[in-house]
Short mmCIF file of C-alpha atoms and ligand atoms in Angstrom, two decimals:
data_model
loop_
_atom_site.label_atom_id
_atom_site.label_comp_id
_atom_site.label_asym_id
_atom_site.label_seq_id
_atom_site.Cartn_x
_atom_site.Cartn_y
_atom_site.Cartn_z
CA UNK A 154 0.00 0.00 0.00
CA UNK A 155 2.70 2.42 1.11
CA UNK A 156 4.69 2.50 -2.16
CA UNK A 157 1.64 3.07 -4.40
CA UNK A 158 1.14 6.63 -5.69
CA UNK A 159 -1.63 8.44 -3.93
CA UNK A 160 -4.26 9.20 -6.63
CA UNK A 161 -5.55 12.13 -4.63
CA UNK A 162 -2.13 13.72 -4.45
CA UNK A 163 -1.67 13.20 -8.20
CA UNK A 164 -5.07 14.53 -9.24
CA UNK A 165 -4.79 17.68 -11.25
CA UNK A 166 -1.11 17.20 -12.08
CA UNK A 167 -1.08 15.24 -15.36
CA UNK A 168 -4.79 14.51 -15.88
CA UNK A 169 -6.56 16.58 -18.53
CA UNK A 170 -9.02 19.08 -17.10
CA UNK A 171 -12.59 17.90 -17.11
CA UNK A 172 -15.10 19.73 -19.21
CA UNK A 173 -18.86 19.78 -19.40
CA UNK A 174 -20.92 19.71 -22.55
CA UNK A 175 -23.72 22.24 -22.73
CA UNK A 176 -25.99 21.61 -25.75
CA UNK A 177 -26.33 24.47 -28.21
CA UNK A 178 -28.81 24.54 -31.10
CA UNK A 179 -27.30 24.54 -34.58
CA UNK A 180 -28.99 27.73 -35.69
CA UNK A 181 -29.73 31.01 -33.96
CA UNK A 182 -31.63 34.08 -35.26
CA UNK A 183 -30.25 35.28 -38.57
CA UNK A 184 -28.33 32.05 -39.27
CA UNK A 185 -28.66 30.29 -42.63
CA UNK A 186 -30.32 26.94 -41.95
CA UNK A 187 -29.06 23.68 -43.37
CA UNK A 188 -30.88 20.53 -42.30
CA UNK A 189 -28.82 18.18 -44.50
CA UNK A 190 -27.58 16.40 -41.34
CA UNK A 191 -31.16 15.28 -40.61
CA UNK A 192 -31.56 11.82 -42.12
CA UNK A 193 -35.22 11.35 -43.00
CA UNK A 194 -34.77 8.18 -45.05
CA UNK A 195 -37.01 7.19 -47.90
CA UNK A 196 -40.79 6.72 -47.77
CA UNK A 197 -41.95 3.15 -48.10
CA UNK A 198 -38.62 1.58 -47.19
CA UNK A 199 -39.43 0.53 -43.64
CA UNK A 200 -40.88 -2.94 -43.18
CA UNK A 201 -44.05 -3.25 -41.10
CA UNK A 202 -43.51 -5.79 -38.31
CA UNK A 203 -46.30 -7.90 -36.91
CA UNK A 204 -48.17 -6.04 -34.17
CA UNK A 205 -47.44 -8.78 -31.66
CA UNK A 206 -43.68 -8.88 -32.26
CA UNK A 207 -41.16 -8.79 -29.41
CA UNK A 208 -39.82 -5.29 -28.61
CA UNK A 209 -36.20 -6.44 -28.94
CA UNK A 210 -36.78 -7.22 -32.63
CA UNK A 211 -37.75 -3.58 -33.24
CA UNK A 212 -34.44 -1.88 -32.58
CA UNK A 213 -34.11 -0.34 -36.05
CA UNK A 214 -37.55 1.26 -35.81
CA UNK A 215 -36.31 3.43 -32.97
CA UNK A 216 -33.64 5.00 -35.19
CA UNK A 217 -35.26 5.05 -38.62
CA UNK A 218 -38.37 6.92 -39.69
CA UNK A 219 -41.65 5.35 -40.77
CA UNK A 220 -42.75 7.30 -43.84
CA UNK A 221 -45.51 6.66 -46.38
CA UNK A 222 -46.03 9.80 -48.47
CA UNK A 223 -43.28 10.49 -50.96
CA UNK A 224 -42.23 13.65 -52.77
CA UNK A 225 -44.28 12.27 -55.67
CA UNK A 226 -47.36 12.67 -53.42
CA UNK A 227 -48.03 8.93 -53.60
CA UNK A 228 -48.32 6.43 -50.77
CA UNK A 229 -45.49 3.89 -50.56
CA UNK A 230 -44.68 0.66 -48.80
CA UNK A 231 -46.21 -1.65 -46.22
CA UNK A 232 -47.16 1.14 -43.80
CA UNK A 233 -49.66 2.61 -46.28
CA UNK A 234 -52.91 2.38 -44.28
CA UNK A 235 -54.86 2.25 -47.58
CA UNK A 236 -57.56 4.65 -46.46
CA UNK A 237 -60.39 5.35 -48.88
CA UNK A 238 -60.61 8.86 -50.41
CA UNK A 239 -63.61 9.80 -48.26
CA UNK A 240 -61.64 9.07 -45.08
CA UNK A 241 -58.67 11.02 -46.44
CA UNK A 242 -60.91 14.00 -47.17
CA UNK A 243 -62.34 13.79 -43.65
CA UNK A 244 -58.80 13.78 -42.26
CA UNK A 245 -57.89 16.80 -44.39
CA UNK A 246 -61.07 18.55 -43.23
CA UNK A 247 -60.23 18.08 -39.53
CA UNK A 248 -56.69 19.30 -40.13
CA UNK A 249 -57.92 22.34 -42.06
CA UNK A 250 -60.43 23.07 -39.29
CA UNK A 251 -57.72 22.80 -36.63
CA UNK A 252 -55.62 25.31 -38.54
CA UNK A 253 -58.53 27.70 -39.06
CA UNK A 254 -59.38 27.44 -35.36
CA UNK A 255 -55.79 28.21 -34.37
CA UNK A 256 -55.70 31.25 -36.64
CA UNK A 257 -58.90 32.73 -35.22
CA UNK A 258 -58.03 32.04 -31.58
CA UNK A 259 -54.54 33.50 -32.00
CA UNK A 260 -56.14 36.63 -33.41
CA UNK A 261 -58.67 36.66 -30.57
CA UNK A 262 -55.83 36.73 -28.05
CA UNK A 263 -54.20 39.63 -29.88
CA UNK A 264 -57.55 41.43 -29.81
CA UNK A 265 -57.69 41.04 -26.04
CA UNK A 266 -60.51 38.49 -25.94
CA UNK A 267 -58.45 36.00 -23.98
CA UNK A 268 -55.13 35.93 -22.18
CA UNK A 269 -53.47 32.97 -23.81
CA UNK A 270 -53.48 30.60 -26.76
CA UNK A 271 -51.27 27.86 -28.22
CA UNK A 272 -51.20 26.87 -31.88
CA UNK A 273 -50.26 23.44 -33.23
CA UNK A 274 -49.32 24.61 -36.74
CA UNK A 275 -47.37 21.93 -38.59
CA UNK A 276 -48.27 19.28 -36.01
CA UNK A 277 -51.91 18.70 -37.03
CA UNK A 278 -51.27 15.16 -38.29
CA UNK A 279 -49.89 14.03 -34.94
CA UNK A 280 -53.24 14.68 -33.29
CA UNK A 281 -55.87 14.41 -36.04
CA UNK A 282 -54.52 11.39 -37.94
CA UNK A 283 -53.41 9.57 -34.79
CA UNK A 284 -56.77 10.16 -33.15
CA UNK A 285 -58.59 8.80 -36.22
CA UNK A 286 -56.74 5.50 -35.76
CA UNK A 287 -58.20 5.09 -32.25
CA UNK A 288 -61.72 4.15 -31.23
CA UNK A 289 -63.73 7.20 -30.21
CA UNK A 290 -64.07 5.87 -26.64
CA UNK A 291 -60.40 5.05 -26.17
CA UNK A 292 -59.26 7.34 -23.39
CA UNK A 293 -56.85 10.08 -24.41
CA UNK A 294 -54.50 11.96 -22.08
CA UNK A 295 -53.18 14.79 -24.22
CA UNK A 296 -50.89 17.71 -23.68
CA UNK A 297 -51.94 21.26 -24.59
CA UNK A 298 -51.12 21.04 -28.32
CA UNK A 299 -53.63 18.35 -29.31
CA UNK A 300 -56.72 20.45 -30.05
CA UNK A 301 -56.92 18.35 -33.23
CA UNK A 302 -58.14 15.40 -31.15
CA UNK A 303 -61.16 17.31 -29.86
CA UNK A 304 -61.94 18.57 -33.36
CA UNK A 305 -61.63 15.04 -34.75
CA UNK A 306 -63.86 13.66 -31.99
CA UNK A 307 -66.57 16.18 -32.75
CA UNK A 308 -66.34 18.23 -29.56
CA UNK A 309 -68.35 21.39 -30.21
CA UNK A 310 -66.12 24.34 -31.13
CA UNK A 311 -68.27 26.61 -29.00
CA UNK A 312 -67.29 24.64 -25.90
CA UNK A 313 -63.63 25.10 -26.78
CA UNK A 314 -64.06 28.84 -27.29
CA UNK A 315 -66.14 29.26 -24.14
CA UNK A 316 -63.26 27.65 -22.25
CA UNK A 317 -60.69 29.86 -23.99
CA UNK A 318 -62.74 32.94 -23.03
CA UNK A 319 -63.42 31.62 -19.49
CA UNK A 320 -66.93 32.97 -19.98
CA UNK A 321 -70.41 32.14 -18.69
CA UNK A 322 -70.58 29.13 -21.00
CA UNK A 323 -67.26 27.72 -19.81
CA UNK A 324 -68.02 24.30 -18.33
CA UNK A 325 -64.82 24.54 -16.29
CA UNK A 326 -66.04 27.83 -14.77
CA UNK A 327 -62.90 29.77 -15.59
CA UNK A 328 -60.69 27.68 -13.34
CA UNK A 329 -58.34 26.38 -16.00
CA UNK A 330 -55.84 28.26 -18.12
CA UNK A 331 -57.30 28.88 -21.60
CA UNK A 332 -56.93 25.79 -23.86
CA UNK A 333 -56.78 23.33 -20.96
CA UNK A 334 -59.95 21.55 -22.00
CA UNK A 335 -61.69 18.58 -20.42
CA UNK A 336 -64.46 16.36 -21.74
CA UNK A 337 -65.50 13.12 -20.11
CA UNK A 338 -68.09 12.57 -22.87
CA UNK A 339 -65.32 12.62 -25.47
CA UNK A 340 -62.97 10.43 -23.41
CA UNK A 341 -60.60 13.41 -23.27
CA UNK A 342 -58.81 13.69 -19.95
CA UNK A 343 -58.43 17.15 -18.39
CA UNK A 344 -55.28 18.86 -19.66
CA UNK A 345 -52.80 19.76 -16.96
CA UNK A 346 -50.24 22.55 -17.10
CA UNK A 347 -47.89 20.39 -15.03
CA UNK A 348 -45.92 18.79 -17.82
CA UNK A 349 -45.92 15.01 -18.26
CA UNK A 350 -48.33 14.28 -15.41
CA UNK A 351 -50.72 12.88 -18.03
CA UNK A 352 -48.27 10.08 -18.88
CA UNK A 353 -48.45 8.04 -15.64
CA UNK A 354 -52.15 8.86 -15.49
CA UNK A 355 -52.68 7.31 -18.93
CA UNK A 356 -50.75 4.22 -17.91
CA UNK A 357 -52.73 3.96 -14.69
CA UNK A 358 -56.00 4.30 -16.59
CA UNK A 359 -54.89 1.61 -19.05
CA UNK A 360 -53.95 -0.68 -16.17
CA UNK A 361 -57.37 -0.15 -14.62
CA UNK A 362 -59.03 -0.88 -17.96
CA UNK A 363 -57.14 -4.18 -18.12
CA UNK A 364 -57.91 -5.03 -14.49
CA UNK A 365 -61.61 -4.53 -15.21
CA UNK A 366 -61.40 -6.69 -18.34
CA UNK A 367 -62.55 -3.71 -20.44
CA UNK A 368 -61.63 -3.38 -24.13
CA UNK A 369 -60.75 0.31 -24.17
CA UNK A 370 -57.12 1.36 -24.41
CA UNK A 371 -55.43 4.63 -23.42
CA UNK A 372 -53.18 6.96 -25.37
CA UNK A 373 -51.15 9.90 -24.14
CA UNK A 374 -49.34 12.73 -25.94
CA UNK A 375 -46.30 14.42 -24.46
CA UNK A 376 -43.80 16.93 -25.85
CA UNK A 377 -40.17 15.87 -26.36
CA UNK A 378 -39.05 18.47 -23.82
CA UNK A 379 -41.45 17.05 -21.25
CA UNK A 380 -39.92 13.58 -21.57
CA UNK A 381 -37.15 15.00 -19.38
CA UNK A 382 -39.63 14.88 -16.48
CA UNK A 383 -39.43 11.95 -14.09
CA UNK A 384 -43.12 11.27 -14.60
CA UNK A 385 -42.47 10.17 -18.17
CA UNK A 386 -39.93 7.58 -17.04
CA UNK A 387 -42.25 6.23 -14.33
CA UNK A 388 -44.92 5.94 -17.00
CA UNK A 389 -42.61 3.92 -19.27
CA UNK A 390 -41.64 1.60 -16.45
CA UNK A 391 -45.18 0.95 -15.26
CA UNK A 392 -46.35 0.47 -18.85
CA UNK A 393 -43.74 -2.17 -19.60
CA UNK A 394 -43.84 -3.97 -16.23
CA UNK A 395 -47.62 -4.47 -16.33
CA UNK A 396 -47.96 -4.73 -20.11
CA UNK A 397 -50.50 -1.89 -19.94
CA UNK A 398 -52.71 -1.34 -23.02
CA UNK A 399 -51.36 2.16 -23.65
CA UNK A 400 -49.71 4.23 -26.38
CA UNK A 401 -47.12 6.81 -25.37
CA UNK A 402 -46.96 9.42 -28.15
CA UNK A 403 -43.95 11.70 -27.93
CA UNK A 404 -44.29 14.80 -30.10
CA UNK A 405 -40.76 15.78 -31.00
CA UNK A 406 -41.33 19.23 -32.48
CA UNK A 407 -37.69 20.18 -31.84
CA UNK A 408 -38.45 22.91 -29.30
CA UNK A 409 -39.60 23.29 -25.70
CA UNK A 410 -40.36 27.01 -25.56
CA UNK A 411 -36.84 28.39 -26.22
CA UNK A 412 -34.95 25.20 -25.30
CA UNK A 413 -34.05 22.97 -28.23
CA UNK A 414 -34.53 19.21 -28.13
CA UNK A 415 -30.85 18.68 -27.26
CA UNK A 416 -31.63 19.54 -23.64
CA UNK A 417 -34.01 16.60 -23.50
CA UNK A 418 -31.34 14.28 -24.92
CA UNK A 419 -31.78 14.59 -28.72
CA UNK A 420 -28.05 15.11 -29.38
CA UNK A 421 -27.35 11.64 -27.99
CA UNK A 422 -30.16 9.48 -29.27
CA UNK A 423 -33.72 9.50 -30.55
CA UNK A 424 -36.77 9.75 -28.33
CA UNK A 425 -38.08 6.48 -29.76
CA UNK A 426 -34.88 4.84 -28.53
CA UNK A 427 -36.03 5.47 -24.95
CA UNK A 428 -38.34 2.51 -25.60
CA UNK A 429 -35.41 0.08 -25.93
CA UNK A 430 -34.18 0.50 -22.39
CA UNK A 431 -37.61 -0.24 -21.01
CA UNK A 432 -38.38 -3.18 -23.28
CA UNK A 433 -41.19 -1.25 -24.93
CA UNK A 434 -42.05 -1.39 -28.61
CA UNK A 435 -40.68 1.80 -30.15
CA UNK A 436 -41.52 3.48 -33.45
CA UNK A 437 -40.08 6.66 -34.94
CA UNK A 438 -42.44 8.25 -37.40
CA UNK A 439 -42.58 11.15 -39.86
CA UNK A 440 -44.95 13.39 -37.89
CA UNK A 441 -45.71 15.54 -40.92
CA UNK A 442 -46.96 12.56 -42.91
CA UNK A 443 -50.63 12.03 -41.98
CA UNK A 444 -50.69 8.51 -43.46
CA UNK A 445 -47.63 7.44 -41.46
CA UNK A 446 -49.11 8.98 -38.29
CA UNK A 447 -52.36 7.08 -38.81
CA UNK A 448 -50.57 3.82 -39.62
CA UNK A 449 -48.27 3.97 -36.62
CA UNK A 450 -51.06 4.78 -34.18
CA UNK A 451 -53.18 2.01 -35.67
CA UNK A 452 -50.29 -0.45 -35.31
CA UNK A 453 -49.86 0.50 -31.65
CA UNK A 454 -53.62 0.38 -30.99
CA UNK A 455 -53.87 -3.11 -32.50
CA UNK A 456 -50.92 -4.19 -30.40
CA UNK A 457 -52.47 -2.83 -27.18
CA UNK A 458 -55.88 -4.32 -27.98
CA UNK A 459 -54.27 -7.72 -28.59
CA UNK A 460 -52.66 -7.53 -25.13
CA UNK A 461 -49.32 -7.59 -26.92
CA UNK A 462 -48.00 -4.57 -25.04
CA UNK A 463 -47.53 -0.82 -24.94
CA UNK A 464 -45.80 1.25 -27.63
CA UNK A 465 -43.76 4.41 -27.50
CA UNK A 466 -44.06 6.43 -30.72
CA UNK A 467 -41.84 9.39 -31.51
CA UNK A 468 -43.47 11.72 -34.01
CA UNK A 469 -40.66 13.65 -35.67
CA UNK A 470 -42.08 17.06 -36.52
CA UNK A 471 -41.47 20.78 -36.22
CA UNK A 472 -43.21 23.49 -34.20
CA UNK A 473 -43.78 25.98 -37.00
CA UNK A 474 -45.05 28.81 -34.77
CA UNK A 475 -44.14 30.27 -31.40
CA UNK A 476 -44.63 28.19 -28.28
CA UNK A 477 -47.68 30.24 -27.29
CA UNK A 478 -49.06 33.75 -27.63
CA UNK A 479 -46.61 34.72 -24.86
CA UNK A 480 -43.59 33.68 -26.92
CA UNK A 481 -41.48 35.29 -29.64
CA UNK A 482 -39.31 32.65 -31.34
CA UNK A 483 -37.42 35.25 -33.40
CA UNK A 484 -35.40 35.83 -30.24
CA UNK A 485 -33.89 32.36 -30.12
CA UNK A 486 -34.14 30.50 -33.43
CA UNK A 487 -33.63 31.17 -37.11
CA UNK A 488 -36.80 32.07 -39.01
CA UNK A 489 -35.50 29.92 -41.86
CA UNK A 490 -35.96 26.70 -39.89
CA UNK A 491 -39.66 26.56 -40.68
CA UNK A 492 -39.11 26.89 -44.43
CA UNK A 493 -36.18 24.48 -44.49
CA UNK A 494 -37.80 21.75 -42.39
CA UNK A 495 -37.22 18.66 -44.55
CA UNK A 496 -40.60 17.02 -43.90
CA UNK A 497 -42.80 19.81 -45.26
CA UNK A 498 -46.27 20.73 -44.09
CA UNK A 499 -48.77 17.96 -43.17
CA UNK A 500 -51.84 19.74 -44.57
CA UNK A 501 -50.15 20.42 -47.90
CA UNK A 502 -48.87 16.88 -48.11
CA UNK A 503 -52.28 15.31 -47.59
CA UNK A 504 -53.90 17.79 -49.97
CA UNK A 505 -51.33 17.03 -52.67
CA UNK A 506 -51.82 13.30 -52.13
CA UNK A 507 -55.57 13.62 -52.68
CA UNK A 508 -54.97 15.72 -55.79
CA UNK A 509 -52.51 13.09 -57.07
CA UNK A 510 -55.20 10.44 -56.54
CA UNK A 511 -57.60 12.54 -58.63
CA UNK A 512 -59.83 12.91 -55.58
CA UNK A 513 -59.34 16.61 -54.86
CA UNK A 514 -58.39 19.92 -56.45
CA UNK A 515 -57.20 23.40 -55.48
CA UNK A 516 -60.67 24.87 -55.87
CA UNK A 517 -62.20 22.43 -53.44
CA UNK A 518 -59.33 23.08 -51.03
CA UNK A 519 -59.92 26.81 -51.21
CA UNK A 520 -63.60 26.28 -50.56
CA UNK A 521 -62.83 23.99 -47.61
CA UNK A 522 -60.46 26.52 -46.06
CA UNK A 523 -62.93 29.34 -46.56
CA UNK A 524 -65.81 27.38 -45.06
CA UNK A 525 -63.67 26.36 -42.08
CA UNK A 526 -62.69 30.00 -41.46
CA UNK A 527 -66.31 31.17 -41.82
CA UNK A 528 -67.57 28.48 -39.46
CA UNK A 529 -65.01 29.30 -36.77
CA UNK A 530 -65.84 33.01 -37.14
CA UNK A 531 -69.55 32.33 -36.70
CA UNK A 532 -69.04 30.13 -33.64
CA UNK A 533 -66.64 32.68 -32.17
CA UNK A 534 -69.40 35.30 -32.35
CA UNK A 535 -71.79 32.91 -30.58
CA UNK A 536 -69.22 32.31 -27.85
CA UNK A 537 -68.59 36.03 -27.48
CA UNK A 538 -72.24 36.45 -26.55
CA UNK A 539 -71.32 34.49 -23.39
CA UNK A 540 -68.61 37.01 -22.58
CA UNK A 541 -64.84 37.27 -23.02
CA UNK A 542 -62.01 36.88 -20.57
CA UNK A 543 -61.32 39.78 -18.27
CA UNK A 544 -64.66 41.47 -18.87
CA UNK A 545 -66.43 40.81 -15.63
CA UNK A 546 -66.53 37.85 -13.33
CA UNK A 547 -68.50 35.31 -15.34
CA UNK A 548 -69.10 32.82 -12.56
CA UNK A 549 -70.19 33.69 -9.02
CA UNK A 550 -67.19 34.19 -6.78
CA UNK A 551 -68.12 31.40 -4.38
CA UNK A 552 -68.02 28.78 -7.15
CA UNK A 553 -64.24 28.73 -6.88
CA UNK A 554 -64.67 26.62 -3.75
CA UNK A 555 -67.03 24.12 -5.33
CA UNK A 556 -66.83 20.90 -7.34
CA UNK A 557 -63.64 19.45 -5.87
CA UNK A 558 -64.94 17.83 -2.69
CA UNK A 559 -68.35 16.20 -2.51
CA UNK A 560 -68.64 17.86 0.88
CA UNK A 561 -66.49 20.92 1.60
CA UNK A 562 -64.07 20.17 4.50
CA UNK A 563 -64.41 22.48 7.52
CA UNK A 564 -61.18 24.40 6.87
CA UNK A 565 -62.20 25.24 3.30
CA UNK A 566 -65.66 26.17 4.50
CA UNK A 567 -64.01 28.66 6.87
CA UNK A 568 -61.75 30.01 4.14
CA UNK A 569 -64.70 30.37 1.77
CA UNK A 570 -66.77 32.27 4.33
CA UNK A 571 -63.86 34.57 5.12
CA UNK A 572 -63.08 35.24 1.44
CA UNK A 573 -66.72 35.93 0.56
CA UNK A 574 -67.10 38.23 3.56
CA UNK A 575 -63.94 40.19 2.70
CA UNK A 576 -65.04 40.55 -0.87
CA UNK A 577 -68.50 41.78 0.04
CA UNK A 578 -66.93 44.34 2.36
CA UNK A 579 -64.57 45.55 -0.34
CA UNK A 580 -67.01 45.47 -3.27
CA UNK A 581 -70.53 45.79 -1.86
CA UNK A 582 -73.00 44.56 -4.49
CA UNK A 583 -70.22 42.84 -6.49
CA UNK A 584 -68.33 43.92 -9.58
CA UNK A 585 -70.04 45.07 -12.78
CA UNK A 586 -71.05 42.12 -15.02
CA UNK A 587 -70.53 39.74 -12.15
CA UNK A 588 -72.03 36.34 -12.80
CA UNK A 589 -75.11 35.96 -10.63
CA UNK A 590 -76.25 32.61 -11.92
CA UNK A 591 -75.92 29.15 -10.45
C1 TPP B 801 -43.40 20.58 -14.66
C2 TPP B 801 -43.36 21.80 -15.55
N1 TPP B 801 -42.16 22.35 -15.84
C3 TPP B 801 -42.09 23.44 -16.63
C4 TPP B 801 -43.23 24.00 -17.15
C5 TPP B 801 -43.16 25.24 -18.06
N2 TPP B 801 -43.35 24.83 -19.45
C6 TPP B 801 -44.58 24.90 -20.02
S1 TPP B 801 -44.57 24.34 -21.61
C7 TPP B 801 -42.91 24.02 -21.55
C8 TPP B 801 -42.20 23.45 -22.76
C9 TPP B 801 -42.58 22.05 -23.06
O1 TPP B 801 -42.02 21.64 -24.28
P1 TPP B 801 -42.40 20.27 -24.96
O2 TPP B 801 -42.59 19.23 -23.93
O3 TPP B 801 -41.38 19.99 -25.99
O4 TPP B 801 -43.83 20.54 -25.60
P2 TPP B 801 -44.20 21.57 -26.76
O5 TPP B 801 -44.50 22.88 -26.10
O6 TPP B 801 -43.07 21.64 -27.69
O7 TPP B 801 -45.43 21.03 -27.42
C10 TPP B 801 -42.38 24.38 -20.30
C11 TPP B 801 -40.96 24.24 -19.94
C12 TPP B 801 -44.47 23.39 -16.81
N3 TPP B 801 -45.63 23.86 -17.29
N4 TPP B 801 -44.51 22.28 -16.03
MG1 MG B 802 -41.49 20.31 -28.01
#
């Protein structure tokens, strides 16, 4: 022992200094964008494994990209879901409606009708097409950028706008941030602002469905940035351990507000590759290809329904707009990224596919877009009749204490009485436009 060199005494003498890697996005504002390092592969080249296959046979799917629609606007390969033209037009219609809705709500926020909105521009296929591959009563646990699911499931637009305006018609009584919808009737779990909490909840729901011998499966959507949360990893572990009938959809849109995907691990590996470590089936999919999105979700749904196990799907896409109305992406990323994104725009790609099939044309598209915009405008007016955010208290003050507990516990009862008393003292007779109903 005595004649060995003491490593502690030696440390720092000859050893190279340690250094830490801090990820940095490739392009910043004003930079010319070159995405040639992004390997998107060729549409139609990926085989389609059997839905009951063992996860360890799927390694390559975690690193490749399932693609169907080619630059020739045709569908290629075994992942082509072979949807009939009517279904494709319906898909296009929901995507066009989602886009029209986003445009109008964004404008509404700028006009001061609400405090907040989030668009999903460029990501419509990851919600609309994926949702179409599920049964309408499969339980979904989305994040805040999946308005396309509600539109696809036929949730009335007026309910969405009432919620965004937190007005008299808002079923959630103004208690949730705008866009954090909830609809039990549409098997749409309440959106939470606490990122990734929906992932273990989806797995738990799926486990319960299996315990009850039900046939419904669960699907959750989570942003790539949010996969850095511990909740996501607990969800993966529970899903694989109990073979829960669940689909974990990771929307890799490259950005988490102003943090690029590298901070969630994208410089080292793919998000689909997370599946390998857990023994989950993993698929990496072109998220701007509506046919590939549909096919992948259908594959995973069949697998879950056959009790063959959960699937983690990475949808490789791009967030074309700012994170939310509170964000300005020109401060942290190059404006060219959107134009240069190698996978194009999902609405355009589906439209061009239908045209290529001889089942659509530009005139009909124009009409569809116009009708969608007109419809959203009309419904917006109807919702405005119920009030807009910030113009009066649309629900009676005391309702903030209701609907959580069946019976209000004593300490909340005391708090409620105190708050109501203080308010009445300060504003005798209430505020103008104060909701007096219910
Ligand atoms: C637990 C938690 N941490 C941080 C935030 C703040 N936050 C809201 S959205 C967001 C970015 C999420 O990015 P991503 O998961 O990639 O989803 P995207 O917005 O791209 O759809 C952050 C950090 C939050 N709401 N909850
Ligand atoms: Mg993201």
